[in-house]
């Protein structure tokens, strides 16, 4: 439609060379036609133009000293995308691939994801092109301190509350929090994903993976099916992948794969989650170590991947959980999954499927959940951490897990009911985008042109 098309053309001129950001925006704008057609207010209030332009973008130098006494310089980002529904909220990513395009795609997705949770949260994302791999603990600490030395002036418990993402776990959150506290002289709930000792929430670490599995279970229940006994393909072996695998095991499914940037593990008997945690969480090791300890596990190194995709999706499995990174599942991977009898895809990562792969799943009418619905359990539980911090309370694991289950059920309902209302009941991309958009757009209209 001309309105959305013109917005994308303008965006490409004003924000050149941001491929991942355009991909995320196009997916959303393509699905908004049914609401834009019937409600002229969105056009009249320039909601689409305002939605794709972040409220504030901060880019900064992060200078720090490595163990050899050399000065290193990285680029830091915080994109505060939209605060119509509440304080900015979204993770921080440390990975060498980080650039403005990736942070903006993640921030844009975060706005709609947070809206879809039904919670009072705006959307943001941040990070740096810093590679934590191979760095000493001292180097990680000095980098986190240098990063926070700039970021602290832009965040606050009612302004912007960052969390972790790729390359940022409890250790990095701890170092950033320490620096924030020193600079501001206040002990605030300004970051989530904190250690349990000093303000973290039980079940936050598990929340994204567990939530993703709860969402998959709802999708399958909607088709009078369940996860029990299903062979599941999981990619990644970080926070989201580990707790997806753990919950799948608990529910009687069999996760048979995982991956890292070095290679993929396929284990027909099922991934041993305790061993995976030991290697990844305790030893900070690689999946090649897992293969050495499990002779029945097949290890496919990255050099042997197919040219047109990822080894993990070429195995047989009924449900797929891409939990590593963006665009890790291509059209060729999607075809292989469908040929092998895959009946459901549930995105633990953000935008892991290319636009072409997503289209194939929609056409095939399999159960397919986009990340902004399926992986929203993490941010939702971050909000539960904020609530506990603000009221100086500590809830039990069971209490937080029950709230997470309720939130995931609400997200599933909003997504599936919106898709059904638009007469495309299997199109959860449409359902999630429109349900999230309606909430943000209404709030923006009520708050005037700001
Ligand atoms: P993580 O703990 O750092 O783990 C990331 C995993 O993905 C690792 O196994 C990593 O392998 C792999 N990976 C990352 N970048 C890769 C690349 N370019 N190529 C190949 N493999 C790559 O991060 P995470 O928190 O699990 O996040 C995973 C995904 O979930 C991301 O898309 C993130 O945005 C999304 N997500 C996370 C949360 C959360 O609460 N953590 C919430 C919502 C969404 P290596 O270790 O070899 O790099």
Short mmCIF file of C-alpha atoms and ligand atoms in Angstrom, two decimals:
data_model
loop_
_atom_site.label_atom_id
_atom_site.label_comp_id
_atom_site.label_asym_id
_atom_site.label_seq_id
_atom_site.Cartn_x
_atom_site.Cartn_y
_atom_site.Cartn_z
CA UNK A 1 0.00 0.00 0.00
CA UNK A 2 1.32 3.50 -0.85
CA UNK A 3 1.47 4.79 2.76
CA UNK A 4 3.71 1.98 4.04
CA UNK A 5 5.70 1.77 0.80
CA UNK A 6 6.50 5.51 0.93
CA UNK A 7 7.50 5.21 4.58
CA UNK A 8 10.00 2.47 3.73
CA UNK A 9 11.42 4.46 0.80
CA UNK A 10 11.86 7.51 3.05
CA UNK A 11 13.45 5.36 5.74
CA UNK A 12 15.99 3.94 3.31
CA UNK A 13 17.03 7.49 2.41
CA UNK A 14 17.18 8.83 5.96
CA UNK A 15 18.85 5.72 7.46
CA UNK A 16 21.02 4.30 4.67
CA UNK A 17 22.54 0.79 4.61
CA UNK A 18 20.56 -0.72 7.50
CA UNK A 19 19.51 -4.04 5.97
CA UNK A 20 18.39 -5.86 9.12
CA UNK A 21 16.41 -2.83 10.24
CA UNK A 22 14.58 -2.60 6.88
CA UNK A 23 13.86 -6.35 7.05
CA UNK A 24 12.20 -5.99 10.47
CA UNK A 25 10.25 -2.86 9.44
CA UNK A 26 9.06 -4.35 6.14
CA UNK A 27 7.77 -7.48 7.85
CA UNK A 28 5.73 -5.39 10.27
CA UNK A 29 4.46 -2.79 7.81
CA UNK A 30 3.46 -5.49 5.29
CA UNK A 31 1.21 -7.03 7.90
CA UNK A 32 -0.45 -3.78 9.02
CA UNK A 33 -2.56 -3.27 5.87
CA UNK A 34 -5.78 -4.66 7.44
CA UNK A 35 -5.72 -2.04 10.25
CA UNK A 36 -4.40 0.88 8.21
CA UNK A 37 -7.14 0.29 5.61
CA UNK A 38 -9.97 0.65 8.11
CA UNK A 39 -8.66 3.30 10.52
CA UNK A 40 -7.53 6.59 8.98
CA UNK A 41 -6.30 7.93 12.35
CA UNK A 42 -3.01 6.06 12.00
CA UNK A 43 -2.21 7.90 8.78
CA UNK A 44 -3.58 11.23 10.08
CA UNK A 45 -1.35 11.06 13.18
CA UNK A 46 1.67 9.82 11.15
CA UNK A 47 1.90 6.81 13.44
CA UNK A 48 3.87 4.68 11.00
CA UNK A 49 6.48 7.39 10.30
CA UNK A 50 6.85 8.00 14.04
CA UNK A 51 6.97 4.29 14.88
CA UNK A 52 9.96 3.61 12.60
CA UNK A 53 11.98 6.60 13.85
CA UNK A 54 13.57 6.04 17.29
CA UNK A 55 12.82 8.70 19.88
CA UNK A 56 16.53 8.91 20.72
CA UNK A 57 19.72 7.22 19.48
CA UNK A 58 22.91 7.39 21.47
CA UNK A 59 26.23 6.33 19.93
CA UNK A 60 29.39 6.54 21.96
CA UNK A 61 33.04 5.66 22.16
CA UNK A 62 34.00 2.93 24.63
CA UNK A 63 37.73 3.15 25.38
CA UNK A 64 39.35 0.60 27.71
CA UNK A 65 42.73 -0.96 28.46
CA UNK A 66 43.41 -4.64 27.71
CA UNK A 67 45.61 -7.00 29.74
CA UNK A 68 48.68 -6.05 27.69
CA UNK A 69 48.26 -2.38 28.51
CA UNK A 70 46.98 -1.52 25.03
CA UNK A 71 44.12 0.96 24.64
CA UNK A 72 41.16 -0.57 22.79
CA UNK A 73 38.25 1.35 21.30
CA UNK A 74 34.74 0.01 20.61
CA UNK A 75 31.49 1.57 19.53
CA UNK A 76 28.58 1.62 22.00
CA UNK A 77 24.86 2.11 21.24
CA UNK A 78 21.60 2.69 23.05
CA UNK A 79 18.56 3.20 20.86
CA UNK A 80 15.56 4.37 22.89
CA UNK A 81 12.92 3.52 20.38
CA UNK A 82 9.49 4.17 21.84
CA UNK A 83 8.21 5.10 25.30
CA UNK A 84 4.47 5.32 24.61
CA UNK A 85 3.67 2.40 26.91
CA UNK A 86 6.28 2.81 29.65
CA UNK A 87 9.98 3.23 30.36
CA UNK A 88 12.33 2.03 27.63
CA UNK A 89 13.18 -1.64 28.13
CA UNK A 90 15.39 -4.00 26.13
CA UNK A 91 18.68 -5.85 26.23
CA UNK A 92 22.32 -5.03 25.62
CA UNK A 93 24.28 -7.14 23.10
CA UNK A 94 28.06 -7.52 23.00
CA UNK A 95 29.06 -9.17 19.74
CA UNK A 96 31.52 -8.18 16.97
CA UNK A 97 28.65 -8.01 14.43
CA UNK A 98 26.82 -5.24 16.35
CA UNK A 99 26.12 -2.09 14.31
CA UNK A 100 23.39 0.54 14.08
CA UNK A 101 21.25 -1.62 11.78
CA UNK A 102 21.22 -4.59 14.16
CA UNK A 103 20.51 -2.48 17.25
CA UNK A 104 17.69 -0.66 15.44
CA UNK A 105 16.07 -3.86 14.19
CA UNK A 106 16.19 -5.27 17.71
CA UNK A 107 14.84 -2.04 19.24
CA UNK A 108 11.99 -1.85 16.74
CA UNK A 109 11.00 -5.48 17.39
CA UNK A 110 11.24 -4.83 21.12
CA UNK A 111 8.61 -2.06 20.98
CA UNK A 112 5.98 -4.41 19.53
CA UNK A 113 7.08 -7.37 21.64
CA UNK A 114 6.78 -5.41 24.86
CA UNK A 115 3.37 -4.12 23.76
CA UNK A 116 2.23 -7.67 23.08
CA UNK A 117 3.05 -8.73 26.67
CA UNK A 118 0.31 -6.35 27.88
CA UNK A 119 2.82 -4.86 30.37
CA UNK A 120 3.66 -1.14 30.81
CA UNK A 121 6.96 -1.21 28.91
CA UNK A 122 8.43 0.89 26.11
CA UNK A 123 11.11 -0.53 23.80
CA UNK A 124 14.88 -0.03 23.42
CA UNK A 125 18.05 -1.93 22.61
CA UNK A 126 21.76 -1.35 23.04
CA UNK A 127 25.14 -2.93 22.74
CA UNK A 128 28.66 -2.71 21.43
CA UNK A 129 30.80 -4.30 18.72
CA UNK A 130 32.88 -5.87 21.49
CA UNK A 131 33.75 -9.56 21.32
CA UNK A 132 33.73 -11.11 24.81
CA UNK A 133 35.20 -14.39 23.46
CA UNK A 134 38.76 -14.97 24.63
CA UNK A 135 38.77 -11.94 26.96
CA UNK A 136 39.94 -12.29 30.55
CA UNK A 137 37.61 -11.54 33.44
CA UNK A 138 39.52 -8.31 34.09
CA UNK A 139 39.08 -7.20 30.48
CA UNK A 140 35.35 -7.94 30.60
CA UNK A 141 35.07 -5.88 33.80
CA UNK A 142 36.99 -2.91 32.42
CA UNK A 143 34.96 -2.97 29.20
CA UNK A 144 31.64 -3.09 31.11
CA UNK A 145 32.76 -0.21 33.34
CA UNK A 146 33.80 1.88 30.34
CA UNK A 147 30.47 1.13 28.61
CA UNK A 148 28.47 2.16 31.69
CA UNK A 149 30.57 5.32 32.19
CA UNK A 150 28.65 6.78 29.25
CA UNK A 151 25.39 4.86 29.44
CA UNK A 152 24.59 5.71 33.08
CA UNK A 153 23.50 9.27 32.24
CA UNK A 154 20.80 8.03 29.85
CA UNK A 155 19.13 5.33 31.99
CA UNK A 156 17.19 5.05 35.25
CA UNK A 157 14.53 2.88 36.90
CA UNK A 158 11.68 4.94 35.43
CA UNK A 159 13.51 6.05 32.26
CA UNK A 160 15.28 3.11 30.65
CA UNK A 161 16.02 -0.30 32.16
CA UNK A 162 18.48 -2.40 30.11
CA UNK A 163 18.95 -6.18 30.42
CA UNK A 164 21.18 -8.87 28.86
CA UNK A 165 21.23 -10.31 25.36
CA UNK A 166 23.90 -12.11 23.28
CA UNK A 167 27.25 -11.86 25.11
CA UNK A 168 25.71 -10.18 28.18
CA UNK A 169 24.80 -12.43 31.11
CA UNK A 170 24.78 -12.11 34.90
CA UNK A 171 28.54 -11.39 35.07
CA UNK A 172 28.39 -8.44 32.64
CA UNK A 173 25.19 -7.12 34.28
CA UNK A 174 27.04 -7.25 37.63
CA UNK A 175 29.99 -5.21 36.38
CA UNK A 176 27.71 -2.66 34.69
CA UNK A 177 25.54 -2.35 37.80
CA UNK A 178 28.61 -1.83 40.02
CA UNK A 179 29.77 1.05 37.84
CA UNK A 180 26.26 2.57 37.65
CA UNK A 181 25.99 2.47 41.46
CA UNK A 182 29.40 4.10 41.90
CA UNK A 183 28.63 6.90 39.44
CA UNK A 184 25.12 7.67 40.67
CA UNK A 185 25.44 6.80 44.36
CA UNK A 186 22.12 4.95 44.22
CA UNK A 187 21.09 1.32 44.42
CA UNK A 188 18.32 1.24 41.80
CA UNK A 189 16.57 -1.47 39.83
CA UNK A 190 18.16 0.05 36.75
CA UNK A 191 19.22 -3.22 35.13
CA UNK A 192 17.46 -6.59 35.03
CA UNK A 193 19.05 -10.02 34.89
CA UNK A 194 20.88 -9.23 38.13
CA UNK A 195 22.30 -11.95 40.37
CA UNK A 196 19.89 -13.32 42.98
CA UNK A 197 22.12 -12.06 45.80
CA UNK A 198 21.48 -8.39 45.05
CA UNK A 199 18.09 -7.88 43.45
CA UNK A 200 17.73 -10.46 40.71
CA UNK A 201 14.54 -12.45 40.25
CA UNK A 202 14.25 -16.19 40.52
CA UNK A 203 13.35 -17.71 37.12
CA UNK A 204 14.64 -14.70 35.13
CA UNK A 205 17.56 -16.74 33.77
CA UNK A 206 15.20 -19.50 32.66
CA UNK A 207 12.37 -17.24 31.47
CA UNK A 208 13.04 -16.74 27.75
CA UNK A 209 13.63 -20.44 27.05
CA UNK A 210 10.83 -21.66 29.32
CA UNK A 211 8.44 -19.06 27.92
CA UNK A 212 9.26 -20.11 24.38
CA UNK A 213 8.38 -23.73 25.19
CA UNK A 214 5.16 -22.64 26.95
CA UNK A 215 4.21 -20.78 23.78
CA UNK A 216 4.99 -23.83 21.59
CA UNK A 217 2.84 -26.00 23.87
CA UNK A 218 -0.10 -23.58 23.44
CA UNK A 219 0.32 -23.63 19.66
CA UNK A 220 0.32 -27.42 19.57
CA UNK A 221 -2.64 -27.62 21.98
CA UNK A 222 -4.49 -25.36 19.54
CA UNK A 223 -4.03 -28.20 17.01
CA UNK A 224 -5.05 -30.85 19.59
CA UNK A 225 -1.44 -31.97 19.88
CA UNK A 226 1.37 -31.64 22.45
CA UNK A 227 5.15 -31.57 22.75
CA UNK A 228 5.29 -34.91 24.52
CA UNK A 229 7.38 -37.41 22.59
CA UNK A 230 8.31 -34.90 19.85
CA UNK A 231 11.87 -34.74 18.53
CA UNK A 232 12.88 -31.08 18.62
CA UNK A 233 15.67 -29.26 16.79
CA UNK A 234 17.21 -26.42 18.79
CA UNK A 235 19.94 -24.05 17.58
CA UNK A 236 22.27 -22.04 19.81
CA UNK A 237 23.68 -23.10 23.17
CA UNK A 238 23.43 -19.86 25.13
CA UNK A 239 20.87 -18.67 27.66
CA UNK A 240 17.78 -19.10 25.49
CA UNK A 241 18.79 -22.45 23.96
CA UNK A 242 19.81 -24.07 27.27
CA UNK A 243 16.52 -23.29 29.03
CA UNK A 244 14.47 -24.21 25.97
CA UNK A 245 16.19 -27.60 26.02
CA UNK A 246 15.68 -27.95 29.78
CA UNK A 247 11.94 -27.24 29.61
CA UNK A 248 11.47 -29.49 26.55
CA UNK A 249 13.02 -32.33 28.54
CA UNK A 250 10.73 -31.61 31.50
CA UNK A 251 7.66 -31.75 29.28
CA UNK A 252 8.63 -35.11 27.79
CA UNK A 253 9.90 -33.86 24.42
CA UNK A 254 13.31 -34.88 23.07
CA UNK A 255 15.63 -32.01 22.05
CA UNK A 256 18.18 -33.63 19.72
CA UNK A 257 20.40 -30.72 18.68
CA UNK A 258 22.14 -27.50 19.68
CA UNK A 259 24.81 -25.31 18.07
CA UNK A 260 27.35 -22.56 18.62
CA UNK A 261 29.30 -20.44 16.20
CA UNK A 262 31.84 -23.28 15.81
CA UNK A 263 29.47 -26.13 14.94
CA UNK A 264 26.36 -28.21 15.55
CA UNK A 265 25.64 -31.19 17.82
CA UNK A 266 23.09 -33.85 16.84
CA UNK A 267 22.38 -36.48 19.46
CA UNK A 268 19.59 -38.92 18.66
CA UNK A 269 19.25 -40.00 22.30
CA UNK A 270 18.60 -36.38 23.35
CA UNK A 271 20.84 -33.53 24.55
CA UNK A 272 22.17 -33.95 28.09
CA UNK A 273 21.21 -30.57 29.53
CA UNK A 274 23.29 -30.89 32.72
CA UNK A 275 26.41 -31.58 30.70
CA UNK A 276 25.57 -28.69 28.34
CA UNK A 277 25.17 -26.31 31.31
CA UNK A 278 28.46 -27.47 32.81
CA UNK A 279 30.32 -26.78 29.55
CA UNK A 280 28.61 -23.53 28.58
CA UNK A 281 27.75 -21.90 31.91
CA UNK A 282 30.51 -23.14 34.21
CA UNK A 283 33.51 -23.80 31.95
CA UNK A 284 32.66 -21.21 29.24
CA UNK A 285 33.57 -24.03 26.81
CA UNK A 286 32.64 -24.97 23.24
CA UNK A 287 30.33 -27.62 21.79
CA UNK A 288 33.39 -29.42 20.44
CA UNK A 289 34.05 -30.22 24.15
CA UNK A 290 30.51 -31.63 24.45
CA UNK A 291 31.19 -33.95 21.47
CA UNK A 292 34.34 -35.27 23.17
CA UNK A 293 32.37 -36.16 26.32
CA UNK A 294 29.44 -37.74 24.45
CA UNK A 295 30.69 -40.27 21.90
CA UNK A 296 27.13 -40.91 20.64
CA UNK A 297 26.78 -37.21 19.65
CA UNK A 298 27.59 -36.20 16.08
CA UNK A 299 29.53 -32.91 15.70
CA UNK A 300 29.32 -31.02 12.42
CA UNK A 301 31.87 -28.24 12.29
CA UNK A 302 30.91 -24.94 10.70
CA UNK A 303 33.22 -25.62 7.71
CA UNK A 304 30.95 -28.53 6.68
CA UNK A 305 27.68 -26.56 6.70
CA UNK A 306 25.63 -26.45 3.49
CA UNK A 307 26.35 -23.31 1.41
CA UNK A 308 22.71 -22.24 1.54
CA UNK A 309 22.02 -22.62 5.25
CA UNK A 310 22.67 -24.19 8.62
CA UNK A 311 23.44 -27.88 9.37
CA UNK A 312 21.05 -27.98 12.31
CA UNK A 313 17.91 -27.63 10.16
CA UNK A 314 18.86 -30.51 7.87
CA UNK A 315 18.10 -33.15 10.53
CA UNK A 316 14.65 -34.64 11.00
CA UNK A 317 12.60 -33.07 13.79
CA UNK A 318 8.94 -32.22 14.32
CA UNK A 319 9.38 -28.92 16.12
CA UNK A 320 12.17 -26.37 15.49
CA UNK A 321 13.40 -23.78 17.99
CA UNK A 322 15.89 -21.33 16.43
CA UNK A 323 17.54 -19.82 19.53
CA UNK A 324 20.87 -18.36 18.33
CA UNK A 325 20.75 -15.21 16.21
CA UNK A 326 19.11 -13.28 13.33
CA UNK A 327 18.75 -14.83 9.86
CA UNK A 328 20.10 -18.21 10.95
CA UNK A 329 17.31 -20.13 9.18
CA UNK A 330 17.22 -19.65 5.39
CA UNK A 331 14.64 -20.56 2.72
CA UNK A 332 16.65 -23.72 1.91
CA UNK A 333 16.61 -24.63 5.63
CA UNK A 334 12.84 -24.02 5.76
CA UNK A 335 12.29 -26.33 2.76
CA UNK A 336 14.43 -29.02 4.40
CA UNK A 337 12.44 -28.74 7.64
CA UNK A 338 9.10 -28.95 5.82
CA UNK A 339 10.29 -31.93 3.71
CA UNK A 340 11.35 -33.68 6.90
CA UNK A 341 7.89 -33.35 8.46
CA UNK A 342 8.35 -30.31 10.72
CA UNK A 343 4.95 -29.24 12.09
CA UNK A 344 5.93 -26.22 14.19
CA UNK A 345 8.60 -23.51 14.42
CA UNK A 346 8.90 -21.39 17.55
CA UNK A 347 11.46 -18.54 17.51
CA UNK A 348 13.54 -18.20 20.69
CA UNK A 349 15.91 -15.77 18.95
CA UNK A 350 14.99 -12.42 17.41
CA UNK A 351 14.22 -12.63 13.66
CA UNK A 352 16.09 -15.95 13.22
CA UNK A 353 14.14 -16.79 10.04
CA UNK A 354 14.85 -14.88 6.84
CA UNK A 355 11.78 -13.23 5.27
CA UNK A 356 11.71 -15.99 2.61
CA UNK A 357 11.85 -18.76 5.21
CA UNK A 358 9.05 -17.16 7.22
CA UNK A 359 6.91 -16.91 4.07
CA UNK A 360 7.40 -20.64 3.39
CA UNK A 361 6.15 -21.50 6.89
CA UNK A 362 3.13 -19.23 6.50
CA UNK A 363 2.30 -20.74 3.09
CA UNK A 364 2.65 -24.26 4.49
CA UNK A 365 0.23 -23.24 7.29
CA UNK A 366 2.34 -24.95 9.96
CA UNK A 367 2.30 -23.58 13.50
CA UNK A 368 4.86 -20.76 13.33
CA UNK A 369 5.50 -18.30 16.17
CA UNK A 370 7.57 -15.16 15.53
CA UNK A 371 10.12 -14.19 18.18
CA UNK A 372 8.21 -11.12 19.30
CA UNK A 373 5.51 -13.47 20.61
CA UNK A 374 7.45 -16.61 21.51
CA UNK A 375 10.51 -15.10 23.21
CA UNK A 376 8.72 -12.33 25.13
CA UNK A 377 8.93 -14.34 28.37
CA UNK A 378 12.38 -12.86 29.03
CA UNK A 379 11.33 -9.23 28.97
CA UNK A 380 8.10 -10.04 30.79
CA UNK A 381 10.06 -11.60 33.64
CA UNK A 382 12.39 -8.61 33.63
CA UNK A 383 9.30 -6.56 34.38
CA UNK A 384 8.57 -8.95 37.27
CA UNK A 385 12.14 -8.28 38.50
CA UNK A 386 11.42 -4.53 38.30
CA UNK A 387 8.20 -5.01 40.28
CA UNK A 388 10.04 -6.97 43.01
CA UNK A 389 12.81 -4.33 43.17
CA UNK A 390 10.31 -1.46 43.42
CA UNK A 391 8.35 -3.14 46.23
CA UNK A 392 11.47 -4.57 47.92
CA UNK A 393 9.99 -8.05 47.74
CA UNK A 394 11.28 -11.44 46.70
CA UNK A 395 8.92 -13.90 45.04
CA UNK A 396 9.49 -17.68 44.96
CA UNK A 397 10.55 -19.52 41.79
CA UNK A 398 7.10 -21.12 41.56
CA UNK A 399 5.37 -17.73 41.86
CA UNK A 400 7.46 -16.13 39.10
CA UNK A 401 7.13 -19.21 36.89
CA UNK A 402 3.35 -19.17 37.32
CA UNK A 403 3.22 -15.47 36.35
CA UNK A 404 5.41 -16.26 33.32
CA UNK A 405 3.00 -19.04 32.30
CA UNK A 406 0.05 -16.64 32.62
CA UNK A 407 1.84 -13.97 30.58
CA UNK A 408 2.74 -16.46 27.81
CA UNK A 409 -0.86 -17.64 27.73
CA UNK A 410 -2.01 -14.02 27.38
CA UNK A 411 0.45 -13.42 24.54
CA UNK A 412 -0.74 -16.60 22.81
CA UNK A 413 -4.37 -15.54 23.19
CA UNK A 414 -3.81 -12.01 21.89
CA UNK A 415 -1.79 -13.34 18.95
CA UNK A 416 -4.13 -16.17 17.95
CA UNK A 417 -7.34 -14.17 18.49
CA UNK A 418 -6.04 -11.27 16.39
CA UNK A 419 -4.98 -13.67 13.61
CA UNK A 420 -8.43 -15.31 13.72
CA UNK A 421 -10.21 -11.92 13.71
CA UNK A 422 -8.34 -11.09 10.48
CA UNK A 423 -9.44 -14.43 9.01
CA UNK A 424 -5.91 -15.82 8.81
CA UNK A 425 -5.92 -18.01 11.93
CA UNK A 426 -2.57 -19.68 11.22
CA UNK A 427 -0.72 -16.43 10.48
CA UNK A 428 0.85 -15.55 13.85
CA UNK A 429 3.14 -12.93 12.28
CA UNK A 430 0.02 -10.99 11.39
CA UNK A 431 -1.57 -11.65 14.78
CA UNK A 432 1.49 -10.60 16.80
CA UNK A 433 2.30 -7.52 14.74
CA UNK A 434 -1.24 -6.16 14.74
CA UNK A 435 -1.97 -6.92 18.40
CA UNK A 436 1.28 -5.18 19.44
CA UNK A 437 0.81 -2.29 17.02
CA UNK A 438 -2.72 -1.48 18.20
CA UNK A 439 -1.57 -0.97 21.79
CA UNK A 440 1.40 1.25 20.92
CA UNK A 441 -0.49 3.24 18.29
CA UNK A 442 -3.46 3.98 20.59
CA UNK A 443 -1.09 5.19 23.32
CA UNK A 444 0.78 7.41 20.85
CA UNK A 445 -2.45 8.99 19.64
CA UNK A 446 -3.61 9.67 23.21
CA UNK A 447 -0.25 11.28 24.12
CA UNK A 448 -0.33 13.71 21.19
CA UNK A 449 2.41 14.68 18.75
CA UNK A 450 5.63 14.37 20.78
P1 LIG B 1 23.85 -16.02 24.35
O1 LIG B 1 23.64 -16.61 25.69
O2 LIG B 1 25.00 -15.12 24.11
O3 LIG B 1 23.90 -17.24 23.29
C1 LIG B 1 23.90 -17.01 21.93
C2 LIG B 1 24.09 -18.34 21.21
O4 LIG B 1 23.96 -18.14 19.81
C3 LIG B 1 25.46 -18.94 21.42
O5 LIG B 1 25.37 -20.33 21.33
C4 LIG B 1 26.26 -18.36 20.25
O6 LIG B 1 27.38 -19.14 19.88
C5 LIG B 1 25.22 -18.37 19.16
N1 LIG B 1 25.47 -17.28 18.21
C6 LIG B 1 25.37 -15.94 18.45
N2 LIG B 1 25.67 -15.24 17.37
C7 LIG B 1 25.96 -16.13 16.42
C8 LIG B 1 26.33 -16.02 15.06
N3 LIG B 1 26.46 -14.82 14.45
N4 LIG B 1 26.54 -17.16 14.36
C9 LIG B 1 26.39 -18.37 14.97
N5 LIG B 1 26.04 -18.55 16.24
C10 LIG B 1 25.82 -17.44 16.95
O7 LIG B 1 22.56 -15.21 23.87
P2 LIG B 1 21.03 -15.49 24.22
O8 LIG B 1 20.67 -14.59 25.32
O9 LIG B 1 20.78 -16.94 24.34
O10 LIG B 1 20.31 -14.91 22.91
C11 LIG B 1 20.03 -15.72 21.78
C12 LIG B 1 18.94 -15.05 20.93
O11 LIG B 1 17.76 -14.88 21.72
C13 LIG B 1 19.28 -13.66 20.40
O12 LIG B 1 18.64 -13.48 19.16
C14 LIG B 1 18.64 -12.74 21.43
O13 LIG B 1 18.37 -11.45 20.90
C15 LIG B 1 17.36 -13.51 21.70
N6 LIG B 1 16.68 -13.20 22.97
C16 LIG B 1 17.32 -13.33 24.16
C17 LIG B 1 16.63 -13.06 25.33
C18 LIG B 1 17.27 -13.26 26.70
O14 LIG B 1 16.56 -13.12 27.69
N7 LIG B 1 18.53 -13.60 26.80
C19 LIG B 1 15.30 -12.62 25.30
C20 LIG B 1 14.66 -12.52 24.05
C21 LIG B 1 15.36 -12.81 22.91
P3 LIG B 1 28.84 -18.65 20.36
O15 LIG B 1 28.86 -18.80 21.83
O16 LIG B 1 29.78 -19.56 19.64
O17 LIG B 1 28.96 -17.22 19.91
#
